[in-house]
mmCIF file of C-alpha atoms in Angstrom:
data_model
loop_
_atom_site.group_PDB
_atom_site.id
_atom_site.type_symbol
_atom_site.label_atom_id
_atom_site.label_comp_id
_atom_site.label_asym_id
_atom_site.label_seq_id
_atom_site.Cartn_x
_atom_site.Cartn_y
_atom_site.Cartn_z
ATOM 1 C CA MET A 1 0.000 0.000 0.000
ATOM 2 C CA SER A 2 1.374 3.378 -0.994
ATOM 3 C CA ASP A 3 1.548 6.478 1.191
ATOM 4 C CA GLU A 4 -1.230 8.041 -0.890
ATOM 5 C CA ASP A 5 -3.529 5.066 -0.180
ATOM 6 C CA ILE A 6 -2.815 5.335 3.553
ATOM 7 C CA ASP A 7 -3.531 9.066 3.559
ATOM 8 C CA ALA A 8 -6.736 8.495 1.602
ATOM 9 C CA SER A 9 -7.950 5.939 4.150
ATOM 10 C CA LYS A 10 -7.292 8.252 7.103
ATOM 11 C CA ALA A 11 -9.874 10.847 6.092
ATOM 12 C CA PRO A 12 -12.923 8.516 6.027
ATOM 13 C CA LEU A 13 -11.834 6.954 9.326
ATOM 14 C CA ILE A 14 -11.540 10.346 11.017
ATOM 15 C CA GLU A 15 -14.882 11.415 9.579
ATOM 16 C CA HIS A 16 -16.530 8.261 10.943
ATOM 17 C CA LEU A 17 -14.978 8.801 14.367
ATOM 18 C CA VAL A 18 -16.179 12.420 14.427
ATOM 19 C CA GLU A 19 -19.680 11.328 13.433
ATOM 20 C CA LEU A 20 -19.620 8.557 16.051
ATOM 21 C CA ARG A 21 -18.670 11.074 18.717
ATOM 22 C CA GLN A 22 -21.526 13.354 17.653
ATOM 23 C CA ARG A 23 -24.014 10.481 17.755
ATOM 24 C CA LEU A 24 -22.788 9.427 21.203
ATOM 25 C CA MET A 25 -22.982 12.991 22.504
ATOM 26 C CA LYS A 26 -26.585 13.347 21.290
ATOM 27 C CA SER A 27 -27.492 10.036 22.921
ATOM 28 C CA VAL A 28 -25.859 11.014 26.214
ATOM 29 C CA ILE A 29 -27.575 14.422 26.164
ATOM 30 C CA ALA A 30 -30.942 12.731 25.608
ATOM 31 C CA ILE A 31 -30.313 10.374 28.540
ATOM 32 C CA ILE A 32 -29.251 13.267 30.795
ATOM 33 C CA LEU A 33 -32.338 15.324 29.901
ATOM 34 C CA MET A 34 -34.633 12.371 30.524
ATOM 35 C CA PHE A 35 -32.774 11.671 33.776
ATOM 36 C CA ILE A 36 -33.488 15.195 35.011
ATOM 37 C CA VAL A 37 -37.164 14.896 34.082
ATOM 38 C CA CYS A 38 -37.514 11.465 35.706
ATOM 39 C CA PHE A 39 -35.694 12.589 38.852
ATOM 40 C CA TYR A 40 -38.099 15.525 39.183
ATOM 41 C CA PHE A 41 -41.056 13.115 38.970
ATOM 42 C CA ALA A 42 -39.301 10.265 40.817
ATOM 43 C CA THR A 43 -41.808 10.167 43.669
ATOM 44 C CA ASP A 44 -44.752 10.090 41.263
ATOM 45 C CA ILE A 45 -43.132 7.340 39.201
ATOM 46 C CA TYR A 46 -42.405 5.336 42.330
ATOM 47 C CA ASN A 47 -46.038 5.659 43.432
ATOM 48 C CA ILE A 48 -47.085 4.310 40.031
ATOM 49 C CA LEU A 49 -44.740 1.346 40.442
ATOM 50 C CA THR A 50 -46.280 0.526 43.835
ATOM 51 C CA VAL A 51 -49.746 0.000 42.313
ATOM 52 C CA PRO A 52 -49.150 -3.769 41.802
ATOM 53 C CA TYR A 53 -48.205 -3.992 45.498
ATOM 54 C CA LEU A 54 -51.360 -2.125 46.530
ATOM 55 C CA ARG A 55 -53.512 -4.356 44.311
ATOM 56 C CA ALA A 56 -52.134 -7.453 46.031
ATOM 57 C CA ALA A 57 -52.403 -6.121 49.581
ATOM 58 C CA PRO A 58 -55.487 -7.098 51.626
ATOM 59 C CA ASP A 59 -55.740 -3.538 52.945
ATOM 60 C CA PRO A 60 -54.092 -1.042 50.544
ATOM 61 C CA ALA A 61 -54.599 1.831 52.991
ATOM 62 C CA ALA A 62 -52.421 0.044 55.549
ATOM 63 C CA VAL A 63 -49.443 -0.478 53.203
ATOM 64 C CA GLN A 64 -46.265 1.228 54.397
ATOM 65 C CA MET A 65 -42.700 1.353 53.125
ATOM 66 C CA ILE A 66 -39.569 2.319 54.977
ATOM 67 C CA PHE A 67 -35.985 3.308 54.342
ATOM 68 C CA THR A 68 -33.420 2.367 56.977
ATOM 69 C CA ALA A 69 -30.527 4.593 55.901
ATOM 70 C CA PRO A 70 -30.640 8.394 55.547
ATOM 71 C CA GLN A 71 -29.486 8.256 51.913
ATOM 72 C CA GLU A 72 -31.535 5.235 50.860
ATOM 73 C CA TRP A 73 -34.551 7.093 49.455
ATOM 74 C CA PHE A 74 -32.309 9.560 47.610
ATOM 75 C CA PHE A 75 -30.307 6.794 45.925
ATOM 76 C CA THR A 76 -33.548 4.979 45.147
ATOM 77 C CA GLN A 77 -34.733 8.089 43.324
ATOM 78 C CA LEU A 78 -31.450 8.211 41.386
ATOM 79 C CA LYS A 79 -31.841 4.572 40.316
ATOM 80 C CA LEU A 80 -35.434 5.203 39.354
ATOM 81 C CA ALA A 81 -34.489 8.285 37.320
ATOM 82 C CA LEU A 82 -31.777 6.359 35.455
ATOM 83 C CA PHE A 83 -34.175 3.480 34.841
ATOM 84 C CA GLY A 84 -36.763 5.836 33.358
ATOM 85 C CA ALA A 85 -34.174 7.816 31.408
ATOM 86 C CA LEU A 86 -32.796 4.749 29.645
ATOM 87 C CA PHE A 87 -36.282 3.687 28.615
ATOM 88 C CA LEU A 88 -37.506 7.119 27.496
ATOM 89 C CA ALA A 89 -34.284 8.001 25.683
ATOM 90 C CA PHE A 90 -34.142 4.709 23.780
ATOM 91 C CA PRO A 91 -35.912 6.089 20.657
ATOM 92 C CA VAL A 92 -33.268 8.821 20.411
ATOM 93 C CA VAL A 93 -30.410 6.372 20.990
ATOM 94 C CA ALA A 94 -31.860 3.915 18.458
ATOM 95 C CA SER A 95 -32.317 6.656 15.859
ATOM 96 C CA GLN A 96 -28.709 7.757 16.341
ATOM 97 C CA ILE A 97 -27.518 4.175 15.877
ATOM 98 C CA TYR A 98 -29.600 3.854 12.722
ATOM 99 C CA MET A 99 -28.381 7.149 11.255
ATOM 100 C CA PHE A 100 -24.777 6.118 11.923
ATOM 101 C CA VAL A 101 -24.976 2.712 10.246
ATOM 102 C CA ALA A 102 -27.559 3.556 7.535
ATOM 103 C CA PRO A 103 -25.080 5.135 5.069
ATOM 104 C CA GLY A 104 -23.177 1.851 4.943
ATOM 105 C CA LEU A 105 -26.266 -0.253 4.246
ATOM 106 C CA TYR A 106 -27.911 -1.123 0.956
ATOM 107 C CA LYS A 107 -31.489 0.034 0.399
ATOM 108 C CA GLU A 108 -32.800 -3.468 1.061
ATOM 109 C CA GLU A 109 -30.748 -3.734 4.278
ATOM 110 C CA LYS A 110 -32.071 -0.379 5.501
ATOM 111 C CA GLY A 111 -35.627 -1.580 5.061
ATOM 112 C CA ALA A 112 -34.813 -4.757 6.979
ATOM 113 C CA PHE A 113 -32.939 -3.043 9.828
ATOM 114 C CA LEU A 114 -35.448 -0.282 10.618
ATOM 115 C CA PRO A 115 -38.398 -2.527 11.663
ATOM 116 C CA PHE A 116 -36.226 -4.192 14.296
ATOM 117 C CA LEU A 117 -35.404 -0.827 15.869
ATOM 118 C CA VAL A 118 -39.123 -0.117 16.058
ATOM 119 C CA ALA A 119 -39.987 -3.583 17.386
ATOM 120 C CA THR A 120 -37.371 -3.528 20.161
ATOM 121 C CA PRO A 121 -38.966 -0.876 22.438
ATOM 122 C CA ILE A 122 -42.470 -2.165 21.653
ATOM 123 C CA LEU A 123 -41.589 -5.700 22.725
ATOM 124 C CA PHE A 124 -39.786 -4.367 25.812
ATOM 125 C CA ALA A 125 -42.897 -2.356 26.732
ATOM 126 C CA ILE A 126 -45.086 -5.449 26.296
ATOM 127 C CA GLY A 127 -42.834 -7.381 28.664
ATOM 128 C CA ALA A 128 -42.904 -4.518 31.185
ATOM 129 C CA CYS A 129 -46.712 -4.345 31.007
ATOM 130 C CA LEU A 130 -46.930 -8.093 31.613
ATOM 131 C CA VAL A 131 -44.879 -7.610 34.789
ATOM 132 C CA TYR A 132 -46.845 -4.568 35.936
ATOM 133 C CA PHE A 133 -50.368 -5.852 35.347
ATOM 134 C CA LEU A 134 -50.010 -9.604 35.926
ATOM 135 C CA ILE A 135 -46.759 -11.019 37.280
ATOM 136 C CA MET A 136 -45.997 -8.463 39.998
ATOM 137 C CA PRO A 137 -49.492 -8.474 41.577
ATOM 138 C CA MET A 138 -49.479 -12.272 41.594
ATOM 139 C CA ALA A 139 -45.954 -12.433 43.043
ATOM 140 C CA MET A 140 -46.752 -9.855 45.742
ATOM 141 C CA GLY A 141 -49.945 -11.741 46.572
ATOM 142 C CA PHE A 142 -47.842 -14.886 47.017
ATOM 143 C CA PHE A 143 -45.358 -13.108 49.292
ATOM 144 C CA LEU A 144 -48.041 -11.347 51.342
ATOM 145 C CA SER A 145 -49.903 -14.615 51.866
ATOM 146 C CA MET A 146 -47.058 -15.602 54.193
ATOM 147 C CA GLU A 147 -48.050 -12.929 56.716
ATOM 148 C CA GLN A 148 -49.385 -14.059 60.072
ATOM 149 C CA THR A 149 -51.891 -12.062 62.091
ATOM 150 C CA GLY A 150 -50.759 -13.413 65.436
ATOM 151 C CA GLY A 151 -52.783 -14.519 68.412
ATOM 152 C CA GLU A 152 -52.618 -17.153 71.099
ATOM 153 C CA GLY A 153 -49.421 -19.107 70.611
ATOM 154 C CA GLN A 154 -48.572 -17.202 67.416
ATOM 155 C CA VAL A 155 -46.364 -14.228 66.762
ATOM 156 C CA ALA A 156 -47.532 -11.549 64.359
ATOM 157 C CA ILE A 157 -45.561 -11.599 61.108
ATOM 158 C CA GLN A 158 -46.080 -8.621 58.835
ATOM 159 C CA HIS A 159 -44.374 -7.491 55.686
ATOM 160 C CA LEU A 160 -42.807 -4.030 55.839
ATOM 161 C CA ALA A 161 -41.070 -3.323 52.524
ATOM 162 C CA LYS A 162 -38.000 -1.156 52.049
ATOM 163 C CA VAL A 163 -38.278 1.343 49.223
ATOM 164 C CA SER A 164 -34.974 0.248 47.667
ATOM 165 C CA GLU A 165 -35.748 -3.479 47.843
ATOM 166 C CA TYR A 166 -39.176 -3.099 46.257
ATOM 167 C CA LEU A 167 -37.735 -0.975 43.455
ATOM 168 C CA GLY A 168 -34.972 -3.522 42.942
ATOM 169 C CA LEU A 169 -37.516 -6.332 42.697
ATOM 170 C CA ILE A 170 -39.780 -4.687 40.144
ATOM 171 C CA MET A 171 -36.817 -3.365 38.111
ATOM 172 C CA VAL A 172 -35.277 -6.841 37.913
ATOM 173 C CA LEU A 173 -38.567 -8.301 36.722
ATOM 174 C CA ILE A 174 -39.143 -5.535 34.159
ATOM 175 C CA PHE A 175 -35.624 -5.871 32.752
ATOM 176 C CA ALA A 176 -35.838 -9.673 32.740
ATOM 177 C CA PHE A 177 -39.149 -9.744 30.880
ATOM 178 C CA GLY A 178 -38.129 -6.867 28.615
ATOM 179 C CA LEU A 179 -34.936 -8.630 27.583
ATOM 180 C CA VAL A 180 -36.645 -11.993 27.074
ATOM 181 C CA PHE A 181 -39.222 -10.346 24.831
ATOM 182 C CA GLN A 182 -36.349 -9.385 22.498
ATOM 183 C CA LEU A 183 -35.940 -13.067 21.601
ATOM 184 C CA PRO A 184 -37.879 -12.841 18.306
ATOM 185 C CA VAL A 185 -35.841 -9.787 17.273
ATOM 186 C CA VAL A 186 -32.506 -11.471 18.008
ATOM 187 C CA LEU A 187 -33.347 -14.809 16.399
ATOM 188 C CA THR A 188 -34.902 -13.167 13.336
ATOM 189 C CA LEU A 189 -31.780 -11.061 12.838
ATOM 190 C CA LEU A 190 -29.661 -14.195 13.163
ATOM 191 C CA GLY A 191 -31.965 -15.870 10.666
ATOM 192 C CA ARG A 192 -31.416 -13.013 8.194
ATOM 193 C CA THR A 193 -27.657 -13.477 8.476
ATOM 194 C CA GLY A 194 -27.991 -17.236 8.033
ATOM 195 C CA LEU A 195 -26.560 -18.066 11.454
ATOM 196 C CA VAL A 196 -29.729 -19.899 12.513
ATOM 197 C CA SER A 197 -32.469 -21.696 10.609
ATOM 198 C CA SER A 198 -36.067 -22.558 11.414
ATOM 199 C CA GLU A 199 -35.293 -26.282 11.219
ATOM 200 C CA GLY A 200 -32.333 -25.847 13.555
ATOM 201 C CA LEU A 201 -34.502 -23.969 16.064
ATOM 202 C CA LYS A 202 -37.136 -26.698 15.881
ATOM 203 C CA ASP A 203 -34.540 -29.395 16.487
ATOM 204 C CA LYS A 204 -33.214 -27.517 19.538
ATOM 205 C CA ARG A 205 -36.671 -26.931 21.043
ATOM 206 C CA LYS A 206 -36.058 -29.360 23.940
ATOM 207 C CA TYR A 207 -32.874 -27.512 24.869
ATOM 208 C CA ALA A 208 -34.757 -24.223 24.643
ATOM 209 C CA ILE A 209 -37.309 -25.468 27.178
ATOM 210 C CA VAL A 210 -34.574 -26.304 29.675
ATOM 211 C CA ALA A 211 -32.792 -22.998 28.993
ATOM 212 C CA ALA A 212 -36.041 -21.025 29.445
ATOM 213 C CA PHE A 213 -36.711 -22.431 32.906
ATOM 214 C CA ALA A 214 -33.042 -22.099 33.875
ATOM 215 C CA ALA A 215 -32.980 -18.452 32.789
ATOM 216 C CA ALA A 216 -36.239 -17.795 34.650
ATOM 217 C CA ALA A 217 -34.755 -19.282 37.818
ATOM 218 C CA ILE A 218 -31.709 -17.005 37.512
ATOM 219 C CA LEU A 219 -33.398 -13.762 36.438
ATOM 220 C CA THR A 220 -36.419 -13.784 38.745
ATOM 221 C CA PRO A 221 -36.921 -13.997 42.527
ATOM 222 C CA PRO A 222 -37.162 -17.495 44.019
ATOM 223 C CA ASP A 223 -40.924 -17.815 43.764
ATOM 224 C CA PRO A 224 -42.803 -20.136 41.388
ATOM 225 C CA ILE A 225 -45.150 -17.456 40.039
ATOM 226 C CA SER A 226 -42.545 -15.136 38.540
ATOM 227 C CA GLN A 227 -40.394 -18.039 37.346
ATOM 228 C CA ILE A 228 -43.240 -19.787 35.543
ATOM 229 C CA GLY A 229 -44.531 -16.396 34.405
ATOM 230 C CA LEU A 230 -41.209 -15.733 32.653
ATOM 231 C CA ALA A 231 -40.556 -19.260 31.346
ATOM 232 C CA LEU A 232 -43.910 -19.704 29.582
ATOM 233 C CA PRO A 233 -43.753 -16.437 27.570
ATOM 234 C CA THR A 234 -40.156 -17.298 26.684
ATOM 235 C CA LEU A 235 -41.258 -20.592 25.169
ATOM 236 C CA LEU A 236 -44.102 -18.865 23.323
ATOM 237 C CA LEU A 237 -41.679 -16.261 21.957
ATOM 238 C CA TYR A 238 -39.347 -19.065 20.876
ATOM 239 C CA GLU A 239 -42.170 -20.552 18.800
ATOM 240 C CA VAL A 240 -42.899 -17.095 17.355
ATOM 241 C CA SER A 241 -39.215 -16.802 16.478
ATOM 242 C CA ILE A 242 -39.331 -20.092 14.566
ATOM 243 C CA ILE A 243 -42.244 -18.790 12.493
ATOM 244 C CA SER A 244 -40.481 -15.460 11.919
ATOM 245 C CA VAL A 245 -37.258 -17.148 10.781
ATOM 246 C CA ARG A 246 -39.252 -19.417 8.472
ATOM 247 C CA LEU A 247 -40.830 -16.362 6.844
ATOM 248 C CA VAL A 248 -37.370 -14.829 6.402
ATOM 249 C CA GLU A 249 -36.162 -18.008 4.726
ATOM 250 C CA ARG A 250 -39.145 -18.068 2.360
ATOM 251 C CA LYS A 251 -38.555 -14.443 1.340
ATOM 252 C CA ARG A 252 -34.862 -15.176 0.789
ATOM 253 C CA ALA A 253 -35.714 -18.219 -1.341
ATOM 254 C CA ALA A 254 -38.222 -16.188 -3.375
ATOM 255 C CA ARG A 255 -35.603 -13.482 -4.031
ATOM 256 C CA GLU A 256 -33.056 -16.070 -5.115
ATOM 257 C CA GLU A 257 -35.570 -17.686 -7.479
ATOM 258 C CA ALA A 258 -36.441 -14.291 -8.980
ATOM 259 C CA ARG A 259 -32.743 -13.488 -9.411
ATOM 260 C CA GLU A 260 -32.090 -16.842 -11.104
ATOM 261 C CA ALA A 261 -35.078 -16.308 -13.398
ATOM 262 C CA GLU A 262 -33.746 -12.888 -14.427
ATOM 263 C CA GLU A 263 -30.279 -14.282 -15.109
ATOM 264 C CA ALA A 264 -31.739 -17.123 -17.156
#
């Protein structure tokens, strides 16, 4: 390679690095702005997240939460603000990613890549809603059923939640379900690249069942409701992924047949 070729290659690389820095800066600014907004409304957001707890409690008016360290509630608000900021800023971050990689994609690849960016937050939101409206109330009902009113020969056992521990529990469940609901996106993308096939996914279904329950046991609290509640949707999404990959394969085969017919 001559010196002229080396000099010619430096300019595009520097331009890409400058553009990458600009895209990262815009993404970080979006996250910071959303963080400020979420921190301002942190108490309101936290009250919204406690609704599943209140729905499961026998007496919602009697529900109390505590913090046992002076800084605990403040740090809980920071975690909550970051959690909300990452979710709300995702469309901006995703658009910056797309605008950075789009110039290097063919027209057909752009059309294939964009739907996945749209599907990712939608599927994450569906997983979060499943936690909020179904799994969390059922899990809290299971935990609260272990309370004991007390009486003759019995000690009173009551649940008094810490604000940080409750937030940690619901955040773990939301992230776990949100990530699992990305399974069709990931497997379909792998199917487009040819790394997986629908037949291969069907053949590995028994391993997927074991992996789904193992992942649910790791990602969720040690209660049967949340574990089964995560494992079953995972298996359903795996079946959806098989169908999606099969459709990708059929479209690829149709394009290849059309290309062969044109060449002939």
